[in-house]
Tab-separated table of N, CA and C in Angstrom:
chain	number	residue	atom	x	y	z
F	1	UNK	N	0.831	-1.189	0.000
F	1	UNK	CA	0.000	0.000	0.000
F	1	UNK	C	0.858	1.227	0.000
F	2	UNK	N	-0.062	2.513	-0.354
F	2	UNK	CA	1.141	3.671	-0.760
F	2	UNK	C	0.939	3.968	0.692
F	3	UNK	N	1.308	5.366	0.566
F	3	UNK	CA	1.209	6.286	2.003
F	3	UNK	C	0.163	7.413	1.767
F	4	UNK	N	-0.477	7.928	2.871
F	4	UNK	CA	-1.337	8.171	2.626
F	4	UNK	C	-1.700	9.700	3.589
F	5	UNK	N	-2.365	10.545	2.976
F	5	UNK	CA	-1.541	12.052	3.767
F	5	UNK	C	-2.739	12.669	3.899
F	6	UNK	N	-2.869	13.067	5.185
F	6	UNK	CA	-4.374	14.477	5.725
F	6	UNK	C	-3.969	15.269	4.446
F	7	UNK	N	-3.111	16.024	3.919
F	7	UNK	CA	-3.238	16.910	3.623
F	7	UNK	C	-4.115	16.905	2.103
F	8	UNK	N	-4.364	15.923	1.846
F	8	UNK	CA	-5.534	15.710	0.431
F	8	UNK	C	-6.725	16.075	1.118
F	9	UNK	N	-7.403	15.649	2.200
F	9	UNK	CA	-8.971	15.997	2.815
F	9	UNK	C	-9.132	17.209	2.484
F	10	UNK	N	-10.526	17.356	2.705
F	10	UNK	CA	-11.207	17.996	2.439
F	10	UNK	C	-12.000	19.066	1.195
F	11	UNK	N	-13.058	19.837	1.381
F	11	UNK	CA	-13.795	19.940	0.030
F	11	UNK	C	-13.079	20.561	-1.551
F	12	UNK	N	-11.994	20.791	-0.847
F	12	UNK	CA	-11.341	21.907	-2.063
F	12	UNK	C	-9.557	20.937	-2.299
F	13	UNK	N	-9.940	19.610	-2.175
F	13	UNK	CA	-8.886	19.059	-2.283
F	13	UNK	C	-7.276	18.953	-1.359
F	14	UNK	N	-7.497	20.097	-0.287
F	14	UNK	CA	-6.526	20.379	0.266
F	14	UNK	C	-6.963	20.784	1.676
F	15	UNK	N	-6.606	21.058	2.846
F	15	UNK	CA	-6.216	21.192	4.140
F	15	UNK	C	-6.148	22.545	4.712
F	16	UNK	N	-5.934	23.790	3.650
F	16	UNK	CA	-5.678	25.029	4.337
F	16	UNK	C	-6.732	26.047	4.352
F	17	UNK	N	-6.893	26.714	5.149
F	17	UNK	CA	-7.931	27.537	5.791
F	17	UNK	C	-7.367	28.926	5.500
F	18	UNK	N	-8.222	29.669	4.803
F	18	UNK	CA	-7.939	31.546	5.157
F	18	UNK	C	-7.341	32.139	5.949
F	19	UNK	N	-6.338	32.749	6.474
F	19	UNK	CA	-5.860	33.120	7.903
F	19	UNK	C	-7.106	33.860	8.484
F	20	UNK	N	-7.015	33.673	9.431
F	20	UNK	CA	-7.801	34.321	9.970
F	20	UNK	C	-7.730	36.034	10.480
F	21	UNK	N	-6.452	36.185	9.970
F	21	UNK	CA	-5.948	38.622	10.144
F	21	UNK	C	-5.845	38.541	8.730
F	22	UNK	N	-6.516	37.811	7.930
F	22	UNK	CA	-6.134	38.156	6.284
F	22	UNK	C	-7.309	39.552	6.264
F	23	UNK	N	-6.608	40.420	5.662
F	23	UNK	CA	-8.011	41.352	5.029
F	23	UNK	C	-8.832	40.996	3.750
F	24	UNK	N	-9.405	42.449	2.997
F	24	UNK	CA	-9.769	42.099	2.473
F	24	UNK	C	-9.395	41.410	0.986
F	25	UNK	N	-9.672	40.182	0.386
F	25	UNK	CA	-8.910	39.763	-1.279
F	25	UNK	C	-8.548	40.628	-2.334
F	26	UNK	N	-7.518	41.029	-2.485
F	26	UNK	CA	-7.093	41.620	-3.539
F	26	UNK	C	-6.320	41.073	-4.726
F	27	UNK	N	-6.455	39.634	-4.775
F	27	UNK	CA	-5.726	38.827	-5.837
F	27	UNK	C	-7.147	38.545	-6.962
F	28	UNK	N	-5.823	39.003	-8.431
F	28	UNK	CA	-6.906	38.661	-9.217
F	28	UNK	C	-7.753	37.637	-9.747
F	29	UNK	N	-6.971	36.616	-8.654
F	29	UNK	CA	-7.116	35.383	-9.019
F	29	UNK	C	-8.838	35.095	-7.971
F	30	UNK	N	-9.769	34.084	-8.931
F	30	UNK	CA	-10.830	33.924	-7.773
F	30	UNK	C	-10.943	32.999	-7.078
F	31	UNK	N	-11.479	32.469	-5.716
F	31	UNK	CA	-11.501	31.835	-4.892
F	31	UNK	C	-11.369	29.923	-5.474
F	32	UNK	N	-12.336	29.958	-6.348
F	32	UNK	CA	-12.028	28.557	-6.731
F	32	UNK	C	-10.676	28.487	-7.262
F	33	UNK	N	-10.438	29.487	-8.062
F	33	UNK	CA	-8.903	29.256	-8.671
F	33	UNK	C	-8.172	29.256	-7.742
F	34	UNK	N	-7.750	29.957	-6.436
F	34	UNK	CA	-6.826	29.848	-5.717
F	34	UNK	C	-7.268	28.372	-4.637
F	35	UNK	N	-7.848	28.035	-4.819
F	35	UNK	CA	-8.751	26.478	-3.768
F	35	UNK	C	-7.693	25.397	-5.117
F	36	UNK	N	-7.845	25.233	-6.293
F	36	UNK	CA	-7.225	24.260	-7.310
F	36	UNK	C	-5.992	24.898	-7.573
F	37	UNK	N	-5.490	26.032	-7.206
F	37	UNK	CA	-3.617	26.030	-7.445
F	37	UNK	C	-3.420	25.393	-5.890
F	38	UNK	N	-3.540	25.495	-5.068
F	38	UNK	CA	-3.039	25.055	-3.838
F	38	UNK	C	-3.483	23.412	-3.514
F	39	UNK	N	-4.396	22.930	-3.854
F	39	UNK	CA	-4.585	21.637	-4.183
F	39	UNK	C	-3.803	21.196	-5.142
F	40	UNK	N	-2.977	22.015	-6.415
F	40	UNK	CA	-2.211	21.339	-7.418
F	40	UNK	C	-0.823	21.203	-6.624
F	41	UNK	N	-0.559	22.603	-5.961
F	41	UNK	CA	1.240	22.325	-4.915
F	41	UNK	C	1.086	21.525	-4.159
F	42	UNK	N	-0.194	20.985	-3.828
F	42	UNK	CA	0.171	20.115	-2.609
F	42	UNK	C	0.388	19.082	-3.149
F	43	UNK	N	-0.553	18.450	-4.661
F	43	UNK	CA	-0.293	17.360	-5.193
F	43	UNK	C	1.108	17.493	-5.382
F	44	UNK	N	1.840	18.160	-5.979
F	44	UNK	CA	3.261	18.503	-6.511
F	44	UNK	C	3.998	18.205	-5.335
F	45	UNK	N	3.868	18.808	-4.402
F	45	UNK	CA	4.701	18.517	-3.029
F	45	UNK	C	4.533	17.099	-2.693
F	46	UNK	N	3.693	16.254	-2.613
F	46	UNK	CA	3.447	14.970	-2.368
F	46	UNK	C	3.760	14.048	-3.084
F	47	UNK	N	4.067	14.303	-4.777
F	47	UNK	CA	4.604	13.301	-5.257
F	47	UNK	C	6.248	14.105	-5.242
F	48	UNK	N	6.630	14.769	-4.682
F	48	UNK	CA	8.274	14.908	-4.619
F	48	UNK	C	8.750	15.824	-5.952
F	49	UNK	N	7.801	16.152	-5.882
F	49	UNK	CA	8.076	17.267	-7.566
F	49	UNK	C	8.116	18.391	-6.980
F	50	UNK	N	8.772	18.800	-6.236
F	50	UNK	CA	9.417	20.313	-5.628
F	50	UNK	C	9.330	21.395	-6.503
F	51	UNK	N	9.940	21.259	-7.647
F	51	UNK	CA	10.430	22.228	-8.493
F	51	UNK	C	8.548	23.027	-9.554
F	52	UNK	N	7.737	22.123	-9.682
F	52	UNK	CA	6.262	22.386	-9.492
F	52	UNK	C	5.657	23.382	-8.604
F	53	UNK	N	6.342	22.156	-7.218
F	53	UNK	CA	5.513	22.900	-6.169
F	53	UNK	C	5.624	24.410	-6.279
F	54	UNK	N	7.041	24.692	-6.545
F	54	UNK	CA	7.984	26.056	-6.669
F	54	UNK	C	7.479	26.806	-7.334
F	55	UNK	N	7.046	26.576	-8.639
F	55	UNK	CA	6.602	27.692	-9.738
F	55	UNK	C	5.119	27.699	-9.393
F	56	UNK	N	3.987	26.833	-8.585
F	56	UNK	CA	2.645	27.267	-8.493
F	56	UNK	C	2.969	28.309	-7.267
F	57	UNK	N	3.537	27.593	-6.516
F	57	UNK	CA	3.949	28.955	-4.652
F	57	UNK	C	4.626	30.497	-5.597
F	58	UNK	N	5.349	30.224	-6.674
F	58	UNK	CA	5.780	31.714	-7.263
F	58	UNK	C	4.444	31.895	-8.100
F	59	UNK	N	3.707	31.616	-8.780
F	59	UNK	CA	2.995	32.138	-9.480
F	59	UNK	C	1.475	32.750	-8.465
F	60	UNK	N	1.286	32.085	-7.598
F	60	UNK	CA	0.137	32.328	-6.549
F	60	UNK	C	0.709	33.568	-5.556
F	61	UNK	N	2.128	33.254	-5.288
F	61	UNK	CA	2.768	34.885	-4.818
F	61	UNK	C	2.845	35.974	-5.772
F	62	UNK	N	2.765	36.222	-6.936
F	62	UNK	CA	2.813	36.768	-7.885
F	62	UNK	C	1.623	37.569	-8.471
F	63	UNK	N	0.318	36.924	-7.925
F	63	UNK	CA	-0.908	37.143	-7.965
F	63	UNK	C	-1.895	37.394	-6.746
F	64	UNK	N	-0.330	37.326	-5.580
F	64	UNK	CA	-0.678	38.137	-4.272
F	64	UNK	C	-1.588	37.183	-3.236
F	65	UNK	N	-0.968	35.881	-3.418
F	65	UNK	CA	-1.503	34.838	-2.179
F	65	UNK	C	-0.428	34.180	-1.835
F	66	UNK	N	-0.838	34.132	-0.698
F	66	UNK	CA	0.574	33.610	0.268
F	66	UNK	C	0.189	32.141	0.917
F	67	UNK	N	1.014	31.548	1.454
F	67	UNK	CA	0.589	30.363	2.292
F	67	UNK	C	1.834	30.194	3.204
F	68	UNK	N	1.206	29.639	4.322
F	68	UNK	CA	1.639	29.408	5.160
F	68	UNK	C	1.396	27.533	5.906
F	69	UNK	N	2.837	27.258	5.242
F	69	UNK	CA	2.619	25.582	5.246
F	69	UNK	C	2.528	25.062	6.532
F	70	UNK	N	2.803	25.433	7.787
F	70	UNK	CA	3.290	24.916	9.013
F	70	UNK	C	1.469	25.158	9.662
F	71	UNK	N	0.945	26.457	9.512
F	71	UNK	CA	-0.216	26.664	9.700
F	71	UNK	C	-1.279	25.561	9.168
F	72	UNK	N	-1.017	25.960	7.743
F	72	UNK	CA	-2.075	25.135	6.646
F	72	UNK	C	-3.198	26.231	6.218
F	73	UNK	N	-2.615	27.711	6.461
F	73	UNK	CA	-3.220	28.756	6.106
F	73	UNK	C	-3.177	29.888	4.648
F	74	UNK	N	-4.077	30.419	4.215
F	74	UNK	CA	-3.631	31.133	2.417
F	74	UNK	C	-4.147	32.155	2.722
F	75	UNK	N	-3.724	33.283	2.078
F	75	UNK	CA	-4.160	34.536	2.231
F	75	UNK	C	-3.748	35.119	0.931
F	76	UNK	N	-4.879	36.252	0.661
F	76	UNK	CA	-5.086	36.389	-1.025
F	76	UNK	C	-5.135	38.628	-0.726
F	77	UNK	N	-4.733	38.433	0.277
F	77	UNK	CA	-5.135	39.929	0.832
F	77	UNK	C	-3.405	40.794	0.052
F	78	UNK	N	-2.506	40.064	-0.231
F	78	UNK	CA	-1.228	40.512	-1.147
F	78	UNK	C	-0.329	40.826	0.380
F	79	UNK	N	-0.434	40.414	1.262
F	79	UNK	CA	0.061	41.263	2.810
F	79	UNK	C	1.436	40.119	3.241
F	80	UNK	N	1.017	38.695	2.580
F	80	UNK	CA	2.303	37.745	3.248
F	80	UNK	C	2.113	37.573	4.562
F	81	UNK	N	2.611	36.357	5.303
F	81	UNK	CA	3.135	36.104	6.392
F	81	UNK	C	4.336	36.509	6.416
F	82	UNK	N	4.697	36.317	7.921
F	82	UNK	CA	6.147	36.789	8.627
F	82	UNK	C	6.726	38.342	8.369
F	83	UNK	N	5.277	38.743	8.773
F	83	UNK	CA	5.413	40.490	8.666
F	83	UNK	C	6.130	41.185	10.171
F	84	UNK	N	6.149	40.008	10.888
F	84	UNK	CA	6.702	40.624	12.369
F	84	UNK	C	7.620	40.852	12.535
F	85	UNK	N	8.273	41.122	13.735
F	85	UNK	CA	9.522	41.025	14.293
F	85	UNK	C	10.470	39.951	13.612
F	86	UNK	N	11.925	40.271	13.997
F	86	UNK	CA	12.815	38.814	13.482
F	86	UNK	C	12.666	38.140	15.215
F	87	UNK	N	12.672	36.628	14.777
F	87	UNK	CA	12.398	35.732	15.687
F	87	UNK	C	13.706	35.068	16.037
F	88	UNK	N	13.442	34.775	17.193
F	88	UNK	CA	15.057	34.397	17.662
F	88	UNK	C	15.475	33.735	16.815
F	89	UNK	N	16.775	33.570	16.510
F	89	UNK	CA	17.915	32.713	15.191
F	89	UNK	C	17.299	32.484	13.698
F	90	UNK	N	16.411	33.513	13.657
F	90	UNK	CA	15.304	33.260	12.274
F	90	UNK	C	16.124	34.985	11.282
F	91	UNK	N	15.207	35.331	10.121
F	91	UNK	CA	15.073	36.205	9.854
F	91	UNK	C	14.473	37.104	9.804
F	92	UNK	N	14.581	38.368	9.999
F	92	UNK	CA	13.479	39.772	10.185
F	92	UNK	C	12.922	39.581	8.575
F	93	UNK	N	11.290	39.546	9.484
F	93	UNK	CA	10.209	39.266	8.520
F	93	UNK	C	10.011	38.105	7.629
F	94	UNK	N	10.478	37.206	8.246
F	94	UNK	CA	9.789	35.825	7.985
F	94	UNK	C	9.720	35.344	9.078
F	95	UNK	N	8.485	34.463	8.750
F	95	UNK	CA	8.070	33.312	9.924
F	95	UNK	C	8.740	32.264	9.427
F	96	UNK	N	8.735	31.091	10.816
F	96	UNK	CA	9.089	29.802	10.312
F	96	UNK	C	7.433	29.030	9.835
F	97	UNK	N	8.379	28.223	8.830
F	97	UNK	CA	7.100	27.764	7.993
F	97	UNK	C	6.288	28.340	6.951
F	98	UNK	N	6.392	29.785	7.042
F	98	UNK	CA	5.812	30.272	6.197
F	98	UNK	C	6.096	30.045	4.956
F	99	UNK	N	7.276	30.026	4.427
F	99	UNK	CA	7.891	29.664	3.258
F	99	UNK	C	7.912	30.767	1.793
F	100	UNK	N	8.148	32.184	2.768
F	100	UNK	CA	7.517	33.353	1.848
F	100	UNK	C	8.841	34.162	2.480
F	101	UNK	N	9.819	33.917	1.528
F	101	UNK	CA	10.610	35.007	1.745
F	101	UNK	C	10.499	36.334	0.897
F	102	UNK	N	11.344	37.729	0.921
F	102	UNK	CA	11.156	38.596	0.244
F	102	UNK	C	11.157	37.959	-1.473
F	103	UNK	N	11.390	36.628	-2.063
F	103	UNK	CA	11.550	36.602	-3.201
F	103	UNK	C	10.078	36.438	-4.106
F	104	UNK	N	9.295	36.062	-2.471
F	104	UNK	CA	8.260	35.469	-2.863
F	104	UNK	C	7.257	36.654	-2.840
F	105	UNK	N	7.259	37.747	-2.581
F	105	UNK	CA	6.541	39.029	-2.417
F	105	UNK	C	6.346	39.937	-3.832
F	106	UNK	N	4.852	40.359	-4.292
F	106	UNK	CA	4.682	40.079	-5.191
F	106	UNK	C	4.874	41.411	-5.879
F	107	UNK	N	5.508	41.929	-6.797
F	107	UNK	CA	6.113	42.822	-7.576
F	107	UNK	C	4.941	44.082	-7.730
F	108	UNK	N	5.106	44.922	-7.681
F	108	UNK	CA	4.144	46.066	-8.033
F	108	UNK	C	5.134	47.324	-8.227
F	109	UNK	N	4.071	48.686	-8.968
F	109	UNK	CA	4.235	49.708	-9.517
F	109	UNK	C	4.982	50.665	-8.301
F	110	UNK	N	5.757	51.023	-8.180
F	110	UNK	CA	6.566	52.043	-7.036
F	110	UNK	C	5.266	53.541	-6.792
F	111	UNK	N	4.880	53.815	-6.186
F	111	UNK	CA	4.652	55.087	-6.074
F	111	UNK	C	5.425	56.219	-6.554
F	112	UNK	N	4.553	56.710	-7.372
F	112	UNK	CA	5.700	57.477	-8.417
F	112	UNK	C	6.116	57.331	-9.208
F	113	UNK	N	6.553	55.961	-9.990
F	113	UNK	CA	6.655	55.795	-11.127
F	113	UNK	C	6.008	56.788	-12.255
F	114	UNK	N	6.824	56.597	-13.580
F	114	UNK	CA	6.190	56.898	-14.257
F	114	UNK	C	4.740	56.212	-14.718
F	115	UNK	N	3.686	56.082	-15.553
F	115	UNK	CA	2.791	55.536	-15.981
F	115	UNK	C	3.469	54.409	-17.279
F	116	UNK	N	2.929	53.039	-17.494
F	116	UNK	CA	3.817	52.593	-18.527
F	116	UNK	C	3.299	53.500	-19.824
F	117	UNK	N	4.277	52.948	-20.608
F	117	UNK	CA	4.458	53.887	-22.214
F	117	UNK	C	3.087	53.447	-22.698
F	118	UNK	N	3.025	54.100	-23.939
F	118	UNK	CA	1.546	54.253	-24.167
F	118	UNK	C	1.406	52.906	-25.235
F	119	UNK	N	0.630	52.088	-25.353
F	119	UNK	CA	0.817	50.888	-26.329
F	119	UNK	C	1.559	49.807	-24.954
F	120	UNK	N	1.840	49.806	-24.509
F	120	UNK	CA	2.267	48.652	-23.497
F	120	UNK	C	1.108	47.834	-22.701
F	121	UNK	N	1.209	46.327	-22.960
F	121	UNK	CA	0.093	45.938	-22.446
F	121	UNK	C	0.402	45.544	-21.284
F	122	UNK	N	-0.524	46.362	-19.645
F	122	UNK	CA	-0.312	45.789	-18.601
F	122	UNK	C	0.306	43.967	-18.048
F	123	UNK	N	-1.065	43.320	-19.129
F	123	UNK	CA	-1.159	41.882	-18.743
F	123	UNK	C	0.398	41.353	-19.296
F	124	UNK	N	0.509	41.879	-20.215
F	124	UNK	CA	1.784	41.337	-20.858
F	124	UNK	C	3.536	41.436	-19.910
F	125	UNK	N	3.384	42.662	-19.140
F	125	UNK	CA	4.183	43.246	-17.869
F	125	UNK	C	4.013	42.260	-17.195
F	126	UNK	N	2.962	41.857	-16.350
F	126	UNK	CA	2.579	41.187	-15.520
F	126	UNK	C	2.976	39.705	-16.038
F	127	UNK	N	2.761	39.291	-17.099
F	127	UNK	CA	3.294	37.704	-17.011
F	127	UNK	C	4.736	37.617	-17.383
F	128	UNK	N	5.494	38.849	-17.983
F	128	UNK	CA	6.933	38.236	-17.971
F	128	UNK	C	7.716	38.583	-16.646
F	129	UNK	N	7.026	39.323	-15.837
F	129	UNK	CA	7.381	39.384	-14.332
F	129	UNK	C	7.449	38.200	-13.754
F	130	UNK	N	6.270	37.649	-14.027
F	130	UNK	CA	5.999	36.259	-13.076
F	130	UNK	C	6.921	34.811	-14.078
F	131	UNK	N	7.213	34.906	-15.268
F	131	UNK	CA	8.295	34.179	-15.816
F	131	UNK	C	9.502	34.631	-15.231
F	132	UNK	N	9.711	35.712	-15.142
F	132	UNK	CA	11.011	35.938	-14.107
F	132	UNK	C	11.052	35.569	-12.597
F	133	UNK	N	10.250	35.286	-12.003
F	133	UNK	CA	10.050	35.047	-10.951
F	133	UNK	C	10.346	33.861	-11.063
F	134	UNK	N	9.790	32.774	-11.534
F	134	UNK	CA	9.702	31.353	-11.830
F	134	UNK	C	11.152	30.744	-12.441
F	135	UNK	N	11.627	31.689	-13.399
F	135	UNK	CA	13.316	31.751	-13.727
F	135	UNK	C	13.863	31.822	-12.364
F	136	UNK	N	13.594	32.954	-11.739
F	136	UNK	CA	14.952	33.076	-10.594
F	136	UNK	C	14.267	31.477	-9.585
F	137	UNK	N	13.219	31.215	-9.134
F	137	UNK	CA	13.080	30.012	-8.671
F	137	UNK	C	13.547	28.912	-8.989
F	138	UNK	N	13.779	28.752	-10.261
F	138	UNK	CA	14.758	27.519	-10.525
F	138	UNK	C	15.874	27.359	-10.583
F	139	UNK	N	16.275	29.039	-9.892
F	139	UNK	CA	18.056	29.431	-10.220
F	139	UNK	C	18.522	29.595	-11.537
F	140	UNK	N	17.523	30.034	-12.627
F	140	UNK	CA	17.490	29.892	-14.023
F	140	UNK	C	18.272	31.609	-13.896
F	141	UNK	N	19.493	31.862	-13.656
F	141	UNK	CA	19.355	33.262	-13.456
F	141	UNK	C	19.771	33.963	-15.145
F	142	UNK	N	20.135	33.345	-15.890
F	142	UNK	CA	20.074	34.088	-17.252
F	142	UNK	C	18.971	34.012	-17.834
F	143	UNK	N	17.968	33.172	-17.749
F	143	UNK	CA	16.500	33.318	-18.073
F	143	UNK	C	16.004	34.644	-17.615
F	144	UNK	N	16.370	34.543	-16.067
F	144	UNK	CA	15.855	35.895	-15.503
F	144	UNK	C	16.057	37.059	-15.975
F	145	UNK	N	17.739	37.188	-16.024
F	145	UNK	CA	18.499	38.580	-16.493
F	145	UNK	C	17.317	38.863	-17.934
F	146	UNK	N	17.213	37.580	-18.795
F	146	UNK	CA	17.248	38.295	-20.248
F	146	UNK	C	15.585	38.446	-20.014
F	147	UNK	N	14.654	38.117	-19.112
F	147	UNK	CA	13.293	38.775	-19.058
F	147	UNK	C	13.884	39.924	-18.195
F	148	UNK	N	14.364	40.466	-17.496
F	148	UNK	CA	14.697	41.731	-17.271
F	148	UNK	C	15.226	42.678	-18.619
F	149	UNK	N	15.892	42.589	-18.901
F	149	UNK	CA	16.513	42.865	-20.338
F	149	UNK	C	15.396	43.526	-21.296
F	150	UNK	N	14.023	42.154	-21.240
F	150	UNK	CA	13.622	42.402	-22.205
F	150	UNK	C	12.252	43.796	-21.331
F	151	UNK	N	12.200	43.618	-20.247
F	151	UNK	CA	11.011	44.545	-19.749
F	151	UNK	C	11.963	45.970	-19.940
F	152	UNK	N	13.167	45.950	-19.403
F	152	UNK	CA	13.755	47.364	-19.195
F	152	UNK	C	13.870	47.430	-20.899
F	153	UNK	N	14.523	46.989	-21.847
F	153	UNK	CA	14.315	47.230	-23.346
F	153	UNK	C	12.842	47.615	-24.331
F	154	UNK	N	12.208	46.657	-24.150
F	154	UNK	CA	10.894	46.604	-24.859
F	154	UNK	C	9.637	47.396	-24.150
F	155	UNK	N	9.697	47.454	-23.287
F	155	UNK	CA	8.523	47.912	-22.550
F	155	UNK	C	9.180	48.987	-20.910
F	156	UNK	N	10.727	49.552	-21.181
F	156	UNK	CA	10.924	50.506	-20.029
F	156	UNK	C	10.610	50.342	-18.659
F	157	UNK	N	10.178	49.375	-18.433
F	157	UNK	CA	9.655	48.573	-17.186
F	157	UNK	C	11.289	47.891	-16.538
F	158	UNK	N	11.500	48.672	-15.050
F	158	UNK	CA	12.993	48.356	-14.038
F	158	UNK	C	12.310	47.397	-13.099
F	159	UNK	N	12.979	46.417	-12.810
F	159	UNK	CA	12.453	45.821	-11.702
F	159	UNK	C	13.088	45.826	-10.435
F	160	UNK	N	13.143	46.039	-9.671
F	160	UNK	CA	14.103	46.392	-8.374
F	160	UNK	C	13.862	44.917	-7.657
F	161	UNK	N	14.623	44.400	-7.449
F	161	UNK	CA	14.614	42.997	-6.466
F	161	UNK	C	14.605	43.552	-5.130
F	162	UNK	N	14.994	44.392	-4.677
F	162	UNK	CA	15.636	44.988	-3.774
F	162	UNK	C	14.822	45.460	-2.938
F	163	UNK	N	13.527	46.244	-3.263
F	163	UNK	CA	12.936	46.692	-2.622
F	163	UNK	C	11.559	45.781	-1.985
């Protein structure tokens, strides 16, 4: 017989609950969709396919939902766990378990920016961001550079890792 894991139960295929200090949803993603990406990482996580699990946890951070694996909690409010204090021998602003470091925090417009150029399609910004994201997750870092490359070239769009 195989092995056999709580974390498949229940109605939405998976185990995790809303946090409960989440505000209000600001991911564009909708509730069923974020109920079947987190039922797909968990499948991914369970058959040992990490690198899956990796690009649905970057693409669901990317679209401003977080999870928190140790909990079994998601939040779609764009806010992240491990917003607190640094915890003894841990890092400032992550929790343990959470599994949401700053890489995983989801890219947006600076205050102040300029407006993008005129003819630039938002959605189009938005998904080679999240291919870069998914590049630097696999340590793909010249994938990354050259979708940077191509946002700061083609579309004037800087991405600051940094901030």
């Amino acid at each position: 017989g195989g092995r056999t894991f709580r974390a498949t139960s229940g109605p939405h295929g998976h185990d995790y609950a809303v946090a409960p200090d989440s505000g209000p949803a600001t991911s564009p993603l909708s509730e069923p969709a974020i109920h079947e990406r987190i039922a797909a990482r968990l499948r991914a996580k369970l058959s040992r396919q990490f690198g899956a699990s990796d690009r649905i946890q970057a693409e669901l951070a990317a679209a401003g939902v977080f999870l928190h694996d140790d909990r079994r909690q998601w939040r779609a409010d764009g806010a992240g766990f491990g917003a607190g204090p640094p915890r003894a021998g841990g890092s400032p602003g992550r929790e343990r378990g959470s599994g949401n470091s700053r890489r995983h925090a989801p890219y947006a417009m600076v205050a102040g920016s300029a407006a993008l150029a005129a003819g630039t399609d938002p959605a189009e910004v938005t998904e080679l961001v999240a291919q870069r994201v998914r590049a630097r997750l696999r340590r793909d870092y010249d994938t990354a550079d050259a979708v940077q490359r191509r946002l700061a070239v083609d579309h004037d769009v800087f991405v600051d890792d940094e901030r």
